[in-house]
Structure formats: C-alpha cells, structure tokens
C-alpha cells in the first residue's frame, strides 16, 4: 500500500470489514493524494462509505470505545481545554475530564500525535474515544462557533480593558487619577474582568472602619474575593465614579450611573452603578447587565412543560395582563425580556417603561423613567396609549395610578407585561386589591401570574446521591405515591463548579386566572382562598415546583429549602 503507515492501518481495518475493496487500494491512494483532507473524511465524502460503519469497524479493530457525539452536551467541555488551533490541526475534540484523564474524540484512531500534543498542552493524560467523522465535524463547528460568540476575554490584557464612557472623560479623569493611581486603574480593570469571567451578577465594594472588602455575587451567593488596604477605598470609589460619569465631589447623597465596557468590537458589557454613603465611605454596587441573558430562549429558563404552555398561550393573546412576581434577583427581568423577544416582530409596536432600562433590545421602544424630570410610570403609560401600541411592558407596578392605567390598557386591546414584588401568585392578586384596584378589574384583566425564584443548579460533573428515608421525603413534601422512586442529589464540589453548583435554574408558580379563581377574586376572597383553589386546579406552588426540580436532579433539596418557604 502506498499510503502512510497510519492510513494503511486504517485501510486494512476497513478492508477486513469489507468496507473498502483491496483491489482498489492503488486507485484510492492516487485519488487521496490530491485531496487536502484527513483520510477518513476523504473516504466518507469521496468514496460514499458509511461513516457509522467506519467508526464501528475501527472501534472493533483498534479496541477504542465509541461515542455518539450527536447527543453530547458541548457545554460540559471545560473551558480551559478548548484550544482552537489544536482542535482544527488534529481534527480532535477534547470532551471531558474524569479525574486527571482527558477524553478526546477522534475519527482516526491512528492519530496518536494528536493525543501526545493535547496531553503536552493541557497537562492531562489523554484517552481516545472514537466517533464518526460527520458528527465530529458538526460538534467541532458548534464548539468553535460558541467560542467565537462567547465573551472571548481570556487573552485581554487588564490594561486594555477600557470603557467607552471612560474614553470620553479622560480630561476629567486626569484631574483625579494621576500616575500614582495607575495601579488603582489596573486593579479595578482586573476586578471587572474577573467578575465577567466568573459569571458574577453584581460586585460590592464595601468600606469599613478597619477593613475594605470586595465581593462578587455568583449564582445568587455573595463571596469575598479581595481585601485591599482600607486606605485605597476612597481612591477606588473615585475611579469607579469617573468611569460611571458621576460627580466625584459629591459623597453625601446616593448616585446612580452606568459603565459600558468594550471587550471587543462586537462585544460589550454594561454595568449599572449605585453609590451609597456609609459611616466609613461610599459603598458601591455594580450590577452586570448582560444582554445575552435575554436571548436564552424560554426552554432555557426552567419552566415545566405545562407552565411553559400557559405562558406561551398568554403571550399569544391580543390583550390581557401577564404579571411576574418575586423578590429582587429572582429573574423577573429575564422572564419578561424572554417574552418580549418572542413577541418582537416587525408587525408589532412594543413599548416599555423601565426604571432603569437594564438590557437594550433592538426593535423595542424602551423608555427610561426619570421622576425628577416628570417622566413617571403613569405619564409614560399615558403616552404609550396615544401611540397605538400592541404590547406594553411596565417595569414595576408600584402604586394605584400605575396599576389603573396598566389595567385599562389590558382591557382595551393591549397585551401588558409587568412585575410586582410579592411572594406568591395568590398574594399578587390581593396586593392589587389592597392598592385599591376594584376586584372586577383585577378579575377581568389579569391573564396569568408567574411567581418565581432562582435556585443554584447542581454541577453535573460532581453531584452525588443523597440518601433520605421515605419518612424524611414525606416530611419535606414529596408526593407520597413516588417516595420509593425518588433519587435526590447533593452538591460535592470540583474544579468545574463553585461548592457543587454551576449556574442557576428557575423555579416557577404559573397560575392562569380561570373562571373559578376570578369568581373568588370578585367575591373578595383572601390569598389563602385563592391558593387553595389553585391547588385544587392542579397548579404547583413554588415549593412543589422546587421539589420537582430536586427530583429531576437539577438542584438539591437544601437549595429548594433555601429559596422557597416551608
């Protein structure tokens, strides 16, 4: 055979399985020599040999396990081992770590040079798993596409991390930060970069009498990440205020601002900045506003199938009110924006009134509330209704006037989305009644209510089984008819996660206002009466929805107990 030793080995293995005829060897080698592509890809594309049969034959001949990449979740690939040059050079895709062994998917089992180079670059021992060539190519393309779409900040120098707004204020900056403050600039840039890398939702800069700490909130939990000298607190506050276009001389009253950091020509991150005078200086909280979170899609948010169906049906209605409730940080904004993205088509006129506008959405008319200038929720809503809207989103219903205008809009041919700060769906209805909204208006205008919380998601790499007796499971509220079938999991902790958790998942209570529930509202029923009827009609409350997530292995019982009452 005229091919290389590696290609000849592959050819022989396939010939044994009658996938290629030996008498065509010379013709195949001559044709292959003109093609600049891996040998197995050549056989699939130019010789019409079934890729699955090739993978099966090579697995049998060389003794390597076979994997179906079409069902592999590429998000499980650790970020530190995704090397685009090695992947494209060797047509090999590192998949996952098991201990200190890195498993690498390849279609050619003779390409041992790839395993050696990947082992050298990653520091892990390598094991080969075989897959068919088309699936490997599709998986590689997806991984590289995801990498290019993601925030590629691993190679950005902290000194180069500059906000667009900062660049516009260099003259002002020079008056408060000179050469002595260059380390402050570098340090803050690094802190912001680290927060983005770790997926933090907000950063806290907190000065005390004898200490100064910086904390990140990751997956809803605050963690201390640095304790700079307390003498640097004022200088850091000044730097952050310059970046946010705030008055650096004003330290007696709270201020709000924004920072836009350009990570590349296509990627930028917004920070919402809030300052608060305390006993020992200004506490500064920066909330990271990532517009990609609004593009997750409803399937990524964690709704159960029946809950999703209710939400989608309400979004499809021409009028009515959708209310999303929960405490600060429970994901209400993402739920609303996800709904708006579904509705955002050229045929619809969509307007939102927000305080503040957190995420910019193209194609939607977003209004920033400015109370000092007289632009309030009620005045914005009145203006919307004069501009022929199809869909209106009110950032929050805070008072009777806003509630009345929103309800009027929902009753006159508009779809209205909004939020309230209540603990459950039933309490939302009574909250509107307590504001002074007539019961018949509540019953006739509200379509659905979504109460929600965010629970930390168990790390799929390391979660371990948690053994509870049936008596304990029953006490926690699990369905009695399923106690013997339930398997719960608990956090363990590994290099891929934070204390056994990675990411968050929504826990929802989705209630449709049925005729029976509307009757209870009209009759002046309490939140307990409404909640009881919701149970009769089969709607899971937050606690029950959380237990479903625990039974499905998505989160732990401990986490469900943390974020839900009871």
XYZ file of C-alpha atoms in Angstrom:
566
model
C 0.000 0.000 0.000
C 1.297 3.461 -0.927
C -0.328 5.425 1.870
C 1.381 6.302 5.135
C 1.643 3.659 7.810
C -1.273 5.214 9.745
C -3.528 5.430 6.679
C -2.580 1.902 5.657
C -3.584 0.634 9.090
C -6.976 2.280 8.728
C -7.377 0.909 5.204
C -6.538 -2.627 6.343
C -9.023 -2.443 9.218
C -11.792 -1.306 6.858
C -10.869 -3.919 4.271
C -11.284 -6.647 6.925
C -14.869 -5.488 7.373
C -15.404 -5.379 3.577
C -15.965 -1.615 3.643
C -13.226 -0.968 1.056
C -12.061 -3.478 -1.576
C -8.323 -4.325 -1.501
C -8.113 -4.300 -5.292
C -8.960 -0.574 -5.306
C -6.100 0.378 -2.998
C -3.882 1.925 -5.706
C -6.771 3.922 -7.144
C -7.782 5.187 -3.708
C -4.232 6.225 -2.757
C -3.748 8.058 -6.047
C -7.032 9.923 -5.683
C -6.470 10.659 -1.995
C -3.052 12.203 -2.701
C -4.774 15.093 -4.499
C -7.187 15.795 -1.642
C -6.086 18.002 1.220
C -8.225 16.435 3.905
C -7.967 13.711 6.572
C -8.132 10.171 5.181
C -11.357 9.154 6.934
C -13.109 12.332 5.831
C -11.959 11.550 2.292
C -13.488 8.053 2.481
C -16.816 9.446 3.702
C -17.046 12.360 1.278
C -15.379 10.943 -1.844
C -15.970 7.199 -1.593
C -19.509 7.230 -0.133
C -18.581 4.864 2.675
C -20.972 4.985 5.622
C -19.379 6.996 8.439
C -21.074 4.981 11.186
C -19.800 1.722 9.679
C -16.260 3.142 9.544
C -16.387 4.161 13.212
C -17.792 0.761 14.209
C -15.127 -1.113 12.243
C -12.252 0.960 13.635
C -13.572 0.622 17.177
C -13.667 -3.153 16.795
C -10.217 -3.371 15.190
C -8.303 -0.947 17.448
C -10.232 -1.600 20.676
C -11.253 2.001 21.435
C -14.717 2.825 22.837
C -17.194 4.561 20.548
C -19.259 7.646 21.427
C -22.335 9.187 19.818
C -21.401 12.863 19.603
C -24.817 13.850 18.280
C -26.204 13.534 21.817
C -23.195 15.059 23.618
C -23.743 18.331 25.505
C -20.863 20.553 24.369
C -21.423 22.920 27.317
C -19.820 20.234 29.504
C -16.457 20.716 27.792
C -14.214 22.530 30.319
C -13.237 25.970 29.019
C -9.562 25.559 29.841
C -9.062 22.741 27.350
C -10.721 24.317 24.311
C -7.725 25.065 22.102
C -8.919 26.061 18.633
C -5.519 25.541 16.978
C -5.127 22.001 18.299
C -8.737 21.088 17.527
C -8.523 22.191 13.887
C -4.952 20.943 13.378
C -5.650 17.392 14.539
C -9.397 17.087 13.868
C -9.687 16.087 17.521
C -12.069 17.387 20.175
C -11.339 17.191 23.936
C -14.636 16.288 25.589
C -14.459 15.881 29.356
C -12.227 15.204 32.327
C -12.503 12.210 34.596
C -10.054 12.756 37.410
C -6.798 13.660 35.650
C -7.684 11.879 32.413
C -8.881 13.907 29.429
C -11.080 12.030 26.944
C -10.591 13.134 23.325
C -12.986 12.384 20.463
C -11.399 11.498 17.097
C -12.475 9.645 13.978
C -8.945 8.349 13.275
C -7.544 6.014 15.986
C -4.055 6.070 14.449
C -3.505 9.796 15.011
C -1.518 9.325 18.204
C 0.426 12.546 17.604
C -2.781 14.451 18.390
C -3.133 12.764 21.762
C 0.505 13.485 22.644
C 0.274 17.173 21.701
C -3.020 17.665 23.537
C -1.525 15.925 26.585
C 1.525 18.196 26.444
C -0.573 21.378 26.131
C -3.173 20.535 28.769
C -1.077 18.641 31.304
C -3.660 15.820 31.452
C -3.303 12.212 30.436
C -5.358 11.534 27.311
C -7.700 8.726 26.316
C -9.181 8.317 22.840
C -12.863 7.750 22.138
C -13.956 7.034 18.569
C -16.766 8.775 16.732
C -17.990 9.081 13.171
C -16.466 11.842 11.053
C -19.611 13.919 10.229
C -20.668 14.045 13.899
C -17.139 15.076 14.874
C -17.133 17.879 12.320
C -20.553 19.132 13.410
C -19.522 19.071 17.063
C -16.232 20.879 16.379
C -18.047 23.568 14.366
C -20.552 24.075 17.173
C -17.836 24.372 19.825
C -15.778 26.840 17.789
C -18.883 28.853 16.902
C -19.898 29.010 20.553
C -16.386 30.131 21.439
C -16.445 32.970 18.900
C -19.902 34.082 20.026
C -18.994 33.965 23.699
C -17.160 36.759 25.500
C -13.600 35.967 24.450
C -11.817 37.762 27.260
C -9.187 35.205 28.203
C -6.488 36.983 26.211
C -7.421 40.577 27.055
C -4.791 42.484 28.997
C -6.281 44.176 32.055
C -4.605 47.407 30.982
C -6.523 47.277 27.699
C -9.951 46.832 29.283
C -11.432 50.256 28.668
C -14.984 51.520 28.852
C -16.402 53.558 26.015
C -17.681 56.059 28.538
C -14.274 56.246 30.216
C -12.633 57.160 26.955
C -14.981 60.138 26.684
C -13.944 61.503 30.088
C -10.159 61.381 30.006
C -9.781 65.079 30.748
C -11.956 64.751 33.835
C -10.165 61.564 34.820
C -6.752 63.229 34.747
C -7.798 65.602 37.498
C -8.437 62.791 39.992
C -6.169 59.964 38.868
C -2.561 60.649 38.138
C 0.473 58.402 37.817
C 0.131 57.403 41.482
C -3.300 55.963 40.719
C -2.221 53.814 37.759
C -2.218 50.665 39.959
C -5.795 51.514 41.012
C -6.865 51.611 37.360
C -5.205 48.267 36.617
C -6.643 46.667 39.762
C -10.220 47.775 39.044
C -9.928 46.648 35.430
C -8.802 43.245 36.655
C -11.679 43.066 39.166
C -14.237 43.836 36.444
C -12.644 41.296 34.122
C -12.650 38.605 36.825
C -16.309 39.302 37.609
C -17.281 38.795 33.966
C -15.213 35.619 33.692
C -16.782 34.123 36.816
C -20.308 34.941 35.683
C -20.998 37.287 38.611
C -24.291 39.170 38.629
C -23.008 42.044 40.775
C -19.943 43.386 42.592
C -19.859 45.023 46.029
C -17.128 47.477 47.128
C -17.610 47.898 50.897
C -15.545 50.229 53.136
C -15.496 49.710 56.933
C -13.563 51.359 59.754
C -10.611 48.966 59.633
C -11.255 46.929 56.510
C -12.263 47.209 52.874
C -13.690 44.200 51.104
C -14.810 43.350 47.571
C -17.423 40.668 46.992
C -18.934 39.005 43.908
C -22.418 37.545 43.755
C -22.191 34.316 41.762
C -25.278 32.121 41.337
C -27.069 34.279 43.898
C -24.468 33.863 46.665
C -22.052 36.603 47.777
C -18.406 35.563 48.101
C -15.498 37.703 49.275
C -12.765 37.831 46.644
C -10.397 40.570 47.854
C -9.465 42.766 50.850
C -7.459 45.723 49.553
C -5.951 48.188 52.056
C -8.665 50.368 53.585
C -6.650 53.446 52.597
C -7.460 52.698 48.930
C -11.246 52.743 49.368
C -11.722 56.443 48.555
C -9.449 56.307 45.509
C -11.247 53.241 44.150
C -14.599 54.934 44.692
C -13.352 57.982 42.781
C -12.137 55.820 39.909
C -15.453 53.965 39.659
C -17.404 57.240 39.790
C -15.298 58.698 36.989
C -15.988 55.612 34.881
C -19.719 55.957 35.672
C -19.845 59.700 34.881
C -20.869 60.532 38.437
C -19.999 63.593 40.490
C -16.792 62.612 42.285
C -17.054 65.570 44.659
C -20.497 64.524 45.913
C -20.113 61.993 48.721
C -23.158 62.859 50.862
C -26.037 61.526 48.746
C -26.554 58.329 46.694
C -25.837 58.435 42.974
C -26.645 56.129 40.054
C -24.698 55.709 36.836
C -23.676 53.276 34.129
C -20.472 51.955 32.628
C -20.171 50.427 29.172
C -17.066 48.298 28.816
C -15.950 47.336 25.320
C -14.391 43.880 25.335
C -14.024 43.780 21.566
C -15.511 45.476 18.520
C -18.607 43.265 18.762
C -18.887 42.546 22.485
C -19.586 44.943 25.305
C -20.908 44.651 28.831
C -22.985 47.230 30.713
C -22.678 47.845 34.446
C -25.319 49.641 36.488
C -23.537 51.513 39.271
C -25.040 52.642 42.575
C -23.194 54.573 45.285
C -24.351 54.847 48.893
C -22.741 56.986 51.634
C -21.986 54.879 54.730
C -20.259 55.561 58.051
C -16.816 54.844 56.623
C -17.054 55.877 52.987
C -19.104 55.113 49.901
C -20.349 51.603 49.279
C -20.525 50.936 45.538
C -22.562 48.149 43.993
C -22.160 47.344 40.307
C -24.740 45.150 38.605
C -23.635 43.390 35.426
C -26.204 43.728 32.660
C -25.530 41.089 30.009
C -27.944 41.355 27.075
C -27.253 37.733 26.115
C -29.279 36.626 29.144
C -32.378 37.998 27.442
C -31.684 35.790 24.419
C -31.629 32.483 26.268
C -34.994 31.350 24.960
C -37.869 30.092 27.066
C -36.637 26.481 27.008
C -33.500 27.500 28.932
C -35.323 29.173 31.820
C -36.554 26.035 33.572
C -40.313 26.128 33.041
C -42.062 22.769 33.275
C -43.947 21.777 30.107
C -47.372 22.739 31.460
C -46.064 26.049 32.841
C -44.424 26.920 29.531
C -47.669 26.154 27.684
C -49.622 28.554 29.929
C -47.048 31.338 29.449
C -46.870 30.859 25.672
C -50.665 30.834 25.403
C -50.885 34.109 27.359
C -48.236 35.695 25.096
C -50.290 34.700 22.065
C -53.365 36.587 23.299
C -54.103 40.034 21.819
C -54.888 41.546 25.226
C -54.695 40.908 28.947
C -52.077 41.261 31.655
C -49.126 38.999 32.467
C -47.661 39.624 35.913
C -44.273 38.291 37.020
C -43.585 38.434 40.757
C -40.777 37.691 43.138
C -38.056 39.379 45.186
C -35.132 41.319 43.742
C -32.737 38.981 41.954
C -35.301 36.272 41.238
C -35.022 36.544 37.445
C -38.194 38.545 36.755
C -36.466 40.760 34.185
C -35.159 37.800 32.184
C -38.617 36.187 32.159
C -40.182 39.405 30.869
C -37.487 40.039 28.269
C -37.742 36.443 27.065
C -41.456 37.003 26.494
C -40.772 40.306 24.723
C -38.239 38.611 22.440
C -40.874 36.064 21.438
C -43.301 38.906 20.676
C -40.752 41.172 18.992
C -41.701 41.050 15.305
C -41.913 43.809 12.667
C -45.727 43.649 12.796
C -45.945 44.693 16.452
C -45.451 48.029 18.189
C -43.841 47.320 21.576
C -43.081 49.970 24.215
C -41.575 49.548 27.672
C -41.298 51.856 30.682
C -38.429 50.804 32.956
C -36.528 52.130 35.946
C -33.820 51.534 34.979
C -33.586 50.113 31.459
C -31.373 47.116 32.163
C -30.993 45.470 28.764
C -31.234 47.185 25.385
C -33.435 45.321 22.895
C -33.455 46.292 19.236
C -36.929 46.779 17.791
C -38.497 47.688 21.151
C -39.156 51.279 22.247
C -37.653 51.444 25.726
C -38.282 54.450 27.966
C -36.093 55.246 30.962
C -38.207 56.601 33.825
C -36.942 59.955 35.131
C -39.024 61.033 38.106
C -37.100 64.284 38.636
C -37.939 65.379 35.107
C -41.575 64.360 35.471
C -41.306 61.180 33.393
C -43.046 58.679 35.673
C -44.609 55.283 35.039
C -48.132 56.768 34.772
C -47.063 59.556 32.394
C -45.094 57.118 30.219
C -48.056 54.734 30.077
C -50.430 57.530 29.061
C -48.062 58.483 26.238
C -47.802 54.849 25.122
C -51.562 54.573 24.762
C -51.551 57.588 22.437
C -49.009 55.896 20.161
C -51.027 52.853 19.072
C -49.097 50.132 20.935
C -49.757 46.395 20.615
C -47.706 45.394 23.637
C -46.741 47.420 26.703
C -44.249 46.440 29.379
C -44.250 48.274 32.730
C -41.069 47.675 34.712
C -42.953 47.591 38.019
C -46.439 48.419 39.296
C -45.704 50.491 42.396
C -48.882 52.454 43.011
C -52.598 52.655 42.287
C -52.240 55.151 39.446
C -49.826 52.922 37.525
C -51.969 49.849 38.217
C -55.154 51.538 36.970
C -53.596 52.702 33.697
C -51.981 49.286 33.083
C -55.287 47.515 33.720
C -57.120 49.945 31.462
C -54.596 49.158 28.706
C -55.085 45.405 29.247
C -58.869 45.849 28.922
C -58.724 47.922 25.744
C -56.917 45.631 23.330
C -53.333 45.706 24.574
C -51.112 42.972 25.979
C -49.472 44.272 29.168
C -46.480 42.694 30.943
C -45.329 43.875 34.346
C -43.843 42.900 37.713
C -44.759 43.177 41.384
C -42.774 42.409 44.495
C -44.846 39.697 46.186
C -44.044 36.237 47.493
C -46.609 34.148 45.621
C -49.137 34.300 42.800
C -52.104 34.426 45.170
C -50.589 37.309 47.146
C -50.162 39.247 43.903
C -53.898 39.370 43.374
C -54.611 40.538 46.913
C -51.803 43.109 46.603
C -53.603 44.691 43.643
C -56.848 44.697 45.605
C -55.092 46.299 48.598
C -53.727 49.024 46.318
C -57.332 49.974 45.616
C -57.898 48.320 42.252
C -61.558 47.171 42.052
C -61.925 43.378 42.191
C -63.851 43.242 38.902
C -60.932 44.981 37.135
C -58.413 42.509 38.569
C -60.556 39.500 37.654
C -61.218 40.692 34.105
C -57.757 41.978 33.143
C -55.122 39.639 34.654
C -54.455 36.602 32.413
C -51.675 34.777 34.255
C -49.354 35.308 37.212
C -45.835 33.904 37.381
C -44.138 33.784 40.785
C -40.509 32.745 40.600
C -37.213 32.148 42.358
C -33.725 31.237 41.163
C -32.066 28.132 42.609
C -28.464 27.108 42.112
C -28.093 24.271 39.610
C -26.145 21.191 40.704
C -22.864 20.640 38.877
C -23.436 17.665 36.537
C -19.778 16.670 36.851
C -19.664 16.014 40.588
C -23.151 15.818 42.121
C -23.615 12.868 44.420
C -26.643 10.928 45.601
C -28.312 11.994 48.836
C -29.974 9.241 50.839
C -33.157 10.163 52.723
C -35.703 7.819 54.206
C -39.247 7.739 52.878
C -40.407 9.324 56.130
C -37.983 12.231 55.606
C -39.067 12.637 51.980
C -42.721 12.679 53.015
C -41.970 15.294 55.679
C -40.340 17.505 53.041
C -43.494 17.379 50.917
C -42.594 14.962 48.119
C -45.547 13.097 46.511
C -46.407 10.055 48.610
C -47.027 7.830 45.586
C -43.458 8.419 44.324
C -41.424 8.158 47.535
C -39.900 4.793 46.598
C -38.825 6.095 43.159
C -37.192 9.354 44.219
C -33.423 9.844 43.870
C -32.075 13.119 45.230
C -28.648 14.624 44.680
C -26.433 16.858 46.769
C -23.509 19.204 45.972
C -19.989 17.785 46.153
C -17.599 20.271 44.565
C -14.975 20.002 41.826
C -12.796 22.157 39.585
C -15.733 22.863 37.252
C -18.058 24.480 39.784
C -18.453 26.551 42.941
C -19.183 24.419 46.011
C -21.013 21.830 43.927
C -23.178 24.273 41.949
C -22.828 25.732 38.465
C -25.384 28.162 37.067
C -28.977 28.648 38.162
C -32.393 27.348 37.218
C -35.791 28.967 37.644
C -38.459 27.642 39.994
C -41.906 28.816 38.965
C -45.512 29.022 40.065
C -47.602 29.749 36.966
C -51.281 30.439 37.599
C -53.913 31.021 34.940
C -56.867 33.118 36.101
C -59.642 30.608 35.487
C -63.353 31.460 35.862
C -63.398 29.865 39.341
C -60.385 31.876 40.527
C -61.915 35.020 39.016
C -65.101 34.345 40.999
C -63.109 34.102 44.242
C -61.485 37.467 43.449
C -64.858 39.052 42.700
C -66.240 37.737 45.994
C -63.364 39.292 47.965
C -61.533 36.014 48.684
C -58.229 36.077 50.567
C -54.872 34.941 49.214
C -55.369 31.700 51.153
C -58.685 31.092 49.366
C -57.041 31.722 46.007
C -54.047 29.495 46.828
C -56.380 26.674 47.925
C -58.278 26.867 44.637
C -55.018 26.875 42.671
C -54.070 23.611 44.376
C -57.476 22.121 43.509
C -56.942 23.050 39.869
C -53.550 21.352 39.818
C -51.184 24.321 39.774
C -47.901 23.657 41.561
C -46.847 26.304 44.068
C -43.224 27.368 44.357
C -42.388 24.700 46.914
C -43.879 21.913 44.807
C -42.130 23.168 41.666
C -38.844 23.232 43.580
C -39.323 19.631 44.688
C -39.887 18.647 41.055
C -36.539 20.240 40.176
C -34.912 18.281 43.026
C -36.490 15.014 41.850
C -35.163 15.683 38.349
C -31.625 16.094 39.719
C -31.363 19.744 38.668
C -30.898 21.141 42.173
C -30.603 19.919 45.750
C -33.247 19.716 48.450
C -31.071 22.049 50.528
C -31.251 24.665 47.768
C -35.010 24.250 47.388
C -35.372 24.840 51.120
C -33.208 27.952 50.837
C -35.204 29.672 48.108
C -38.760 28.569 48.917
C -40.761 28.976 52.076
C -41.833 25.975 54.125
